[in-house]
Tab-separated table of C-alpha atoms in Angstrom:
chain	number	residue	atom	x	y	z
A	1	UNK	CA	80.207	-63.088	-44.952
A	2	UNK	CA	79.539	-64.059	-41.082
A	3	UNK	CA	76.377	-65.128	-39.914
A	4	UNK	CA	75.137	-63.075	-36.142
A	5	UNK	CA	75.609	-65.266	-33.012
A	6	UNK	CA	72.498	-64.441	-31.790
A	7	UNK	CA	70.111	-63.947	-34.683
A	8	UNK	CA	71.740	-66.021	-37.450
A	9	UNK	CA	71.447	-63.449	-40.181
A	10	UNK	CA	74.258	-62.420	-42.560
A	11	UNK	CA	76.475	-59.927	-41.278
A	12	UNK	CA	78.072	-57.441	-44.202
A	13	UNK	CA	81.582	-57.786	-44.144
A	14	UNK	CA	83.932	-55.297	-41.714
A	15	UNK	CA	80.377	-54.687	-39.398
A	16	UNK	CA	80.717	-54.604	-35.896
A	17	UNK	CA	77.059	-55.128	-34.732
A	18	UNK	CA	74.473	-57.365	-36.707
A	19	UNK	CA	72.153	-55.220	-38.871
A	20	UNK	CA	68.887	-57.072	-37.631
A	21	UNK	CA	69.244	-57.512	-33.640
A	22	UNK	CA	72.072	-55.322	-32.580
A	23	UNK	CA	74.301	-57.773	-31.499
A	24	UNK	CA	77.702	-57.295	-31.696
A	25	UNK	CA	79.390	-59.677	-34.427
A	26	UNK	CA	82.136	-61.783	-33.773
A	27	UNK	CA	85.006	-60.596	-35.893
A	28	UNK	CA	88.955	-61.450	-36.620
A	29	UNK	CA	89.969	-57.804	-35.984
A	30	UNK	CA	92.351	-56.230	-38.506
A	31	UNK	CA	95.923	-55.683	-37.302
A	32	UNK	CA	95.498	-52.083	-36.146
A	33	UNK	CA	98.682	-50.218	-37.377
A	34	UNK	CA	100.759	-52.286	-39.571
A	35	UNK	CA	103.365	-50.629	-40.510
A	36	UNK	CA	103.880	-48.488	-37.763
A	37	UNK	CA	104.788	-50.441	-34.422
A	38	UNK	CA	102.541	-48.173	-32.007
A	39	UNK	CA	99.588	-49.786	-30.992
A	40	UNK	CA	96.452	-48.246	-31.479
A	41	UNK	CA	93.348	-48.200	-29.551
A	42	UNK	CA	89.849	-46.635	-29.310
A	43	UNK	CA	89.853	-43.561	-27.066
A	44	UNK	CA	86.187	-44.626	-25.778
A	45	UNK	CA	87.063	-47.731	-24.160
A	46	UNK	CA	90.803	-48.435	-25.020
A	47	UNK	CA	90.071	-51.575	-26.735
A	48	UNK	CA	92.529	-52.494	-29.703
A	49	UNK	CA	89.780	-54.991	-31.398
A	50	UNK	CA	89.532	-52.099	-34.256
A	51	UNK	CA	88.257	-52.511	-37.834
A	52	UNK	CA	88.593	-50.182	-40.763
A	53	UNK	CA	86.036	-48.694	-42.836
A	54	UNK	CA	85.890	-46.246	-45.658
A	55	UNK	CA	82.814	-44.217	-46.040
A	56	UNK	CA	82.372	-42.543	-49.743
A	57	UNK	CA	80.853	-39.076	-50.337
A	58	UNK	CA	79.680	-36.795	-53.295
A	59	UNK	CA	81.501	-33.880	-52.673
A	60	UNK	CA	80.012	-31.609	-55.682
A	61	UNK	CA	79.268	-32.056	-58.966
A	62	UNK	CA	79.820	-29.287	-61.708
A	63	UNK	CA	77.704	-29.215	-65.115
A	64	UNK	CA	78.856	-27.321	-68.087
A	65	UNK	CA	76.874	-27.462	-71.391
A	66	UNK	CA	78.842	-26.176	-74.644
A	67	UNK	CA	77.430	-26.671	-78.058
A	68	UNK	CA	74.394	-28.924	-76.183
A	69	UNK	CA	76.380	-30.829	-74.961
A	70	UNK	CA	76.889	-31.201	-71.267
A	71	UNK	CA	79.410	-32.371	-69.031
A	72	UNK	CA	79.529	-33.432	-65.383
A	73	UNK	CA	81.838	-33.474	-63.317
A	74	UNK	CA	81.729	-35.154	-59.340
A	75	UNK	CA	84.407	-35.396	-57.028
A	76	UNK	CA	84.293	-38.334	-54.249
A	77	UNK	CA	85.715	-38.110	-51.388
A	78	UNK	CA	86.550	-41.206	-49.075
A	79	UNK	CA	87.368	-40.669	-45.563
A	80	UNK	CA	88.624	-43.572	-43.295
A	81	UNK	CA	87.875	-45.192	-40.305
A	82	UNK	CA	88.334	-46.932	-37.317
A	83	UNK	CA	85.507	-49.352	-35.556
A	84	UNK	CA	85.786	-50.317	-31.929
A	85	UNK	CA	84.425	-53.601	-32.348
A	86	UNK	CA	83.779	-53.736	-28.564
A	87	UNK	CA	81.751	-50.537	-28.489
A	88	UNK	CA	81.183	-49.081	-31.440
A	89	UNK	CA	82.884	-46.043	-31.589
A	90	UNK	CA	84.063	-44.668	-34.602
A	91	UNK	CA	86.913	-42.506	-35.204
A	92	UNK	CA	89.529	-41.067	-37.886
A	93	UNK	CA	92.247	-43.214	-39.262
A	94	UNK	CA	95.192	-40.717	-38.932
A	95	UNK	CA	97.287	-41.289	-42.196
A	96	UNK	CA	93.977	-40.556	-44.203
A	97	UNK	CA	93.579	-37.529	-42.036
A	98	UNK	CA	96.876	-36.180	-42.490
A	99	UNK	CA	96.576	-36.049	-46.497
A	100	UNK	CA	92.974	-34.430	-46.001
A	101	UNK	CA	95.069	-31.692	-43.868
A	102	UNK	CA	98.152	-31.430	-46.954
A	103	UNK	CA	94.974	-31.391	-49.500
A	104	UNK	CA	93.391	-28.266	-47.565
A	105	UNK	CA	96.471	-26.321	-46.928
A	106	UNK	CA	97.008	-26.433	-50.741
A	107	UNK	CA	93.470	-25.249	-51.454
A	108	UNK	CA	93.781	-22.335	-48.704
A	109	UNK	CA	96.754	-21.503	-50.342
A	110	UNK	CA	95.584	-21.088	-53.758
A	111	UNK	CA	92.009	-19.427	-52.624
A	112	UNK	CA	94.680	-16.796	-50.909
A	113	UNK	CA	96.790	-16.429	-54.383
A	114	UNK	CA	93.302	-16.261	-55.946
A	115	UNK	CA	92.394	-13.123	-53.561
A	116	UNK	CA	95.097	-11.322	-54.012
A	117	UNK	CA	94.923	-11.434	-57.757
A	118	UNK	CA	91.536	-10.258	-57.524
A	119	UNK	CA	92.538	-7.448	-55.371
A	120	UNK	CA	95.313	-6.358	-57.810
A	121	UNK	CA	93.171	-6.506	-60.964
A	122	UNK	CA	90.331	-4.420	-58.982
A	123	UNK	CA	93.060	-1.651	-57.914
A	124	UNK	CA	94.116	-1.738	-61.626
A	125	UNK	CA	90.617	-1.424	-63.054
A	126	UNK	CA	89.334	1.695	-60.302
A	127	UNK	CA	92.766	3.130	-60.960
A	128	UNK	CA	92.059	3.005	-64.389
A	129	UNK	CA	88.480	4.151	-64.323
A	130	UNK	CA	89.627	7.260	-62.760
A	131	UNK	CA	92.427	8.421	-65.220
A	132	UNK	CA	89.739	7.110	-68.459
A	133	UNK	CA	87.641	9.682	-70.211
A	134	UNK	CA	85.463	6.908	-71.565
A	135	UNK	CA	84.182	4.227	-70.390
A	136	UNK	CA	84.977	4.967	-66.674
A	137	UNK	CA	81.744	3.093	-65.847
A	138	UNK	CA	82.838	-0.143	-67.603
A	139	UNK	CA	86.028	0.004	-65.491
A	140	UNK	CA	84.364	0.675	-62.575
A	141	UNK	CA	81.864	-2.713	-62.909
A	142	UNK	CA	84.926	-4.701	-64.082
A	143	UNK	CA	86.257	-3.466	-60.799
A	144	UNK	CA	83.566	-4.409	-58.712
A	145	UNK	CA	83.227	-7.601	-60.449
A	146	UNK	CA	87.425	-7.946	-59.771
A	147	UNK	CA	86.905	-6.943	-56.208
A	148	UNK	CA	83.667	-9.522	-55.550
A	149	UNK	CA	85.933	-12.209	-56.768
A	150	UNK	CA	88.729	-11.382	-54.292
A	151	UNK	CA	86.346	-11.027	-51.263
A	152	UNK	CA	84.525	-14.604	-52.607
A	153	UNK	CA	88.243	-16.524	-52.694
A	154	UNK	CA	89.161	-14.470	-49.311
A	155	UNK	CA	85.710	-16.454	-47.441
A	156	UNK	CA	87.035	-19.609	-49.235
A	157	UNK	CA	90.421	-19.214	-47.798
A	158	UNK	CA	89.842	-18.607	-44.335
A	159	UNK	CA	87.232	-21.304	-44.427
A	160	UNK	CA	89.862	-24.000	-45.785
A	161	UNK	CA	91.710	-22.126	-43.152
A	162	UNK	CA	89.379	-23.228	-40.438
A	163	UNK	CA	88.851	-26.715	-41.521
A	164	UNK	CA	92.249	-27.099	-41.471
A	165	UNK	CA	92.311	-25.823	-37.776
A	166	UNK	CA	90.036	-28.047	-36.884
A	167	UNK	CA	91.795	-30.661	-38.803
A	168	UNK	CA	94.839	-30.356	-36.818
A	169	UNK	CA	93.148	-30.399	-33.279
A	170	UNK	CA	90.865	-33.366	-34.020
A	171	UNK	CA	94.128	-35.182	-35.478
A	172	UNK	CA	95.812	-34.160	-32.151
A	173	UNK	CA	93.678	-35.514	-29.685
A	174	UNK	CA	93.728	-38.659	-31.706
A	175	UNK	CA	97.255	-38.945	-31.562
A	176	UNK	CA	96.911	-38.342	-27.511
A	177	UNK	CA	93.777	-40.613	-27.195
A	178	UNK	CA	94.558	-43.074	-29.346
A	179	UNK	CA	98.496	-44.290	-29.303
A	180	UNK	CA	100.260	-46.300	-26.742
């Protein structure tokens, strides 16, 4: 741990400015791109004096109780970062962003898939509700049901659709801001 030039408190490891005064710590940068021979720099104020940084988030947690007894489930997700150590600026670390894209073009896909089973089993059910002498009401709900699933995977799609988008264009004007 480094102690602040100006104020002499500790400095937590891989910080750029000193958590008590605001002064910017003096650091050994990390090499900015190992393994790829492309410099990289921040698109703020072109320095290359860059540090990395993960930041860690809940995503969601899921609770199911069977027999009284209940299990949680929580998904992290960790997202990576560049630090201008020079100004501050923080922005994505491309390799982490490109699996984030992969990861939601996967989940569009299967939200899609989802849909249009939910679509097929509702056109099954009405079809069936209509050609039934009994019971054409319990078809009918079972159809709705079918068909409030599809719409509910379709919203999830196109968002996962969207993110992906946006995903793509951030990445983008990284790769143009960014890269020597």
């Amino acid at each position: 741990m480094s102690h602040c030039p100006n104020c002499n408190k500790p400095i937590p490891e891989g910080s750029a400015f000193c958590p008590a005064c605001g002064a910017k710590a003096v650091i050994d940068p990390v090499p900015t791109n190992p393994g790829n021979p492309r410099k990289v720099h921040c698109p703020q104020c072109k320095s290359t004096q860059l540090l990395i940084t993960t930041e860690s988030s809940v995503d969601g947690a899921v609770s199911n109780t069977v027999g009284g007894v209940t299990a949680t489930h929580v998904s992290h997700v960790h997202r990576n970062f560049w630090v201008c150590a020079d100004c501050g600026t923080k922005f994505r670390n491309l390799q982490n962003m490109e699996e984030e894209i992969v990861k939601t073009k996967k989940e569009s896909m299967w939200y899609s898939i989802l849909a249009v089973v939910g679509l097929i089993v509702a056109l099954f059910l009405f079809v069936k509700a209509s050609n039934s002498f009994w019971g054409e009401t319990l078809y009918q709900s079972f159809g709705v049901g079918a068909l409030v699933f599809a719409i509910v995977m379709g919203c999830f799609s196109v968002a996962r659709f969207l993110k992906k988008k946006k995903l793509l264009a951030e990445r983008n004007y990284l790769q143009a801001a960014c890269f020597d």
